[in-house]
Coordinates of C-alpha atoms and ligand atoms in Angstrom, one line a residue:
X1 CA 1.7 22.4 55.9
X2 CA 5.2 21.2 55.0
X3 CA 4.8 19.0 52.0
X4 CA 7.7 16.8 53.1
X5 CA 6.1 15.9 56.4
X6 CA 2.5 16.0 55.3
X7 CA 1.0 12.6 56.5
X8 CA -1.6 12.6 53.7
X9 CA -0.1 10.3 51.1
X10 CA -2.8 8.6 49.1
X11 CA -1.7 5.6 47.1
X12 CA -3.2 2.2 46.3
X13 CA -2.3 -0.2 49.1
X14 CA 0.2 2.1 50.9
X15 CA 0.0 1.9 54.7
X16 CA -1.2 5.2 56.2
X17 CA 0.7 6.7 59.1
X18 CA -2.4 6.0 61.3
X19 CA -4.9 3.2 60.4
X20 CA -7.9 5.1 61.7
X21 CA -11.1 3.5 62.8
X22 CA -10.2 -0.2 62.2
X23 CA -9.5 -1.5 65.7
X24 CA -12.9 -3.2 66.0
X25 CA -12.5 -5.1 62.7
X26 CA -8.9 -6.1 63.6
X27 CA -10.2 -7.4 66.9
X28 CA -12.9 -9.4 65.1
X29 CA -10.2 -11.0 63.0
X30 CA -8.0 -11.7 66.0
X31 CA -10.8 -13.6 67.7
X32 CA -11.7 -15.5 64.5
X33 CA -8.0 -16.6 64.0
X34 CA -7.6 -17.6 67.6
X35 CA -10.8 -19.8 67.4
X36 CA -9.4 -21.4 64.2
X37 CA -6.1 -22.0 66.0
X38 CA -8.0 -23.9 68.6
X39 CA -10.0 -25.9 66.0
X40 CA -13.2 -24.1 66.8
X41 CA -15.8 -23.0 64.2
X42 CA -15.8 -19.3 63.1
X43 CA -17.4 -17.2 60.5
X44 CA -15.6 -16.2 57.2
X45 CA -14.9 -12.6 56.6
X46 CA -15.3 -10.8 53.3
X47 CA -14.2 -7.1 52.9
X48 CA -16.4 -5.2 50.5
X49 CA -16.1 -1.5 49.9
X50 CA -15.9 1.4 47.4
X51 CA -12.7 2.1 45.5
X52 CA -10.0 3.5 47.9
X53 CA -12.0 2.9 51.1
X54 CA -9.1 1.0 52.6
X55 CA -9.6 -2.7 51.9
X56 CA -6.1 -3.5 50.8
X57 CA -4.3 -1.7 53.7
X58 CA -6.7 -3.3 56.2
X59 CA -6.1 -6.8 54.8
X60 CA -2.3 -6.2 54.9
X61 CA -2.6 -5.0 58.5
X62 CA -4.7 -8.0 59.5
X63 CA -2.0 -10.1 57.9
X64 CA 0.7 -8.4 59.9
X65 CA -1.4 -8.9 63.1
X66 CA -1.7 -12.6 62.3
X67 CA 2.0 -13.1 61.6
X68 CA 2.8 -11.3 64.8
X69 CA 0.6 -13.9 66.6
X70 CA 2.6 -16.7 65.0
X71 CA 0.1 -17.5 62.2
X72 CA 1.5 -18.2 58.7
X73 CA -0.3 -16.3 56.0
X74 CA -0.4 -16.2 52.2
X75 CA -1.2 -13.2 50.1
X76 CA -2.8 -14.0 46.7
X77 CA -4.1 -11.4 44.3
X78 CA -6.8 -12.5 41.8
X79 CA -7.5 -9.8 39.3
X80 CA -11.0 -10.4 37.8
X81 CA -9.9 -9.5 34.3
X82 CA -7.1 -12.1 34.1
X83 CA -7.7 -15.8 33.6
X84 CA -4.7 -17.8 34.8
X85 CA -4.8 -21.5 34.6
Ligands
LIG101 N1 -8.2 3.4 58.0 C1 -7.5 4.3 57.3 N2 -6.9 5.4 57.9 C2 -6.2 6.2 57.1 N3 -5.9 6.1 55.8 C3 -6.4 5.0 55.2 C4 -7.2 4.0 55.9 N4 -7.6 3.0 55.0 C5 -7.0 3.4 53.9 N5 -6.3 4.5 53.9 C6 -5.6 5.2 52.8 O1 -6.5 5.2 51.7 C7 -5.8 4.9 50.5 C8 -6.5 3.8 49.8 O2 -6.4 2.6 50.5 P1 -6.5 1.1 49.8 O3 -5.5 1.1 48.7 O4 -6.3 0.1 50.9 O5 -8.0 1.1 49.3 P2 -8.8 -0.1 48.6 O6 -10.1 -0.2 49.2 O7 -8.0 -1.3 48.6 O8 -8.9 0.5 47.1 P3 -9.2 -0.3 45.7 O9 -10.7 -0.6 45.7 O10 -8.8 0.7 44.6 O11 -8.3 -1.5 45.7 C9 -4.3 4.6 50.9 O12 -3.6 5.8 50.6 C10 -4.4 4.3 52.3 O13 -3.2 4.6 53.0
LIG102 MG1 -7.2 -2.5 47.0

């Protein structure tokens, strides 16, 4: 395969050319956010998974989805080894 056009480009947090297999989770979040927008109760969501399984890119895509729906979002990183006050 041509290395220039090879879509496999692993890297922490870099969006893949195709976010495979995440449509159901994105729909779950869309429903939850729409319920919140209407002042209705909904469940919290916590993404847990092995190193490199795709948590960061999924979170960022969910954020893009929310912004596209007119919802303001905030991205905060909290490294467990750093204690900011
Ligand atoms: N659904 C997906 N389809 C295709 N590629 C994906 C998918 N999810 C993640 N990747 C790719 O896998 C790599 C790792 O993704 P990401 O950095 O989001 O993982 P992570 O779970 O946040 O890792 P870490 O635990 O190290 O923070 C990236 O190159 C990303 O583009
Ligand atoms: Mg990550």
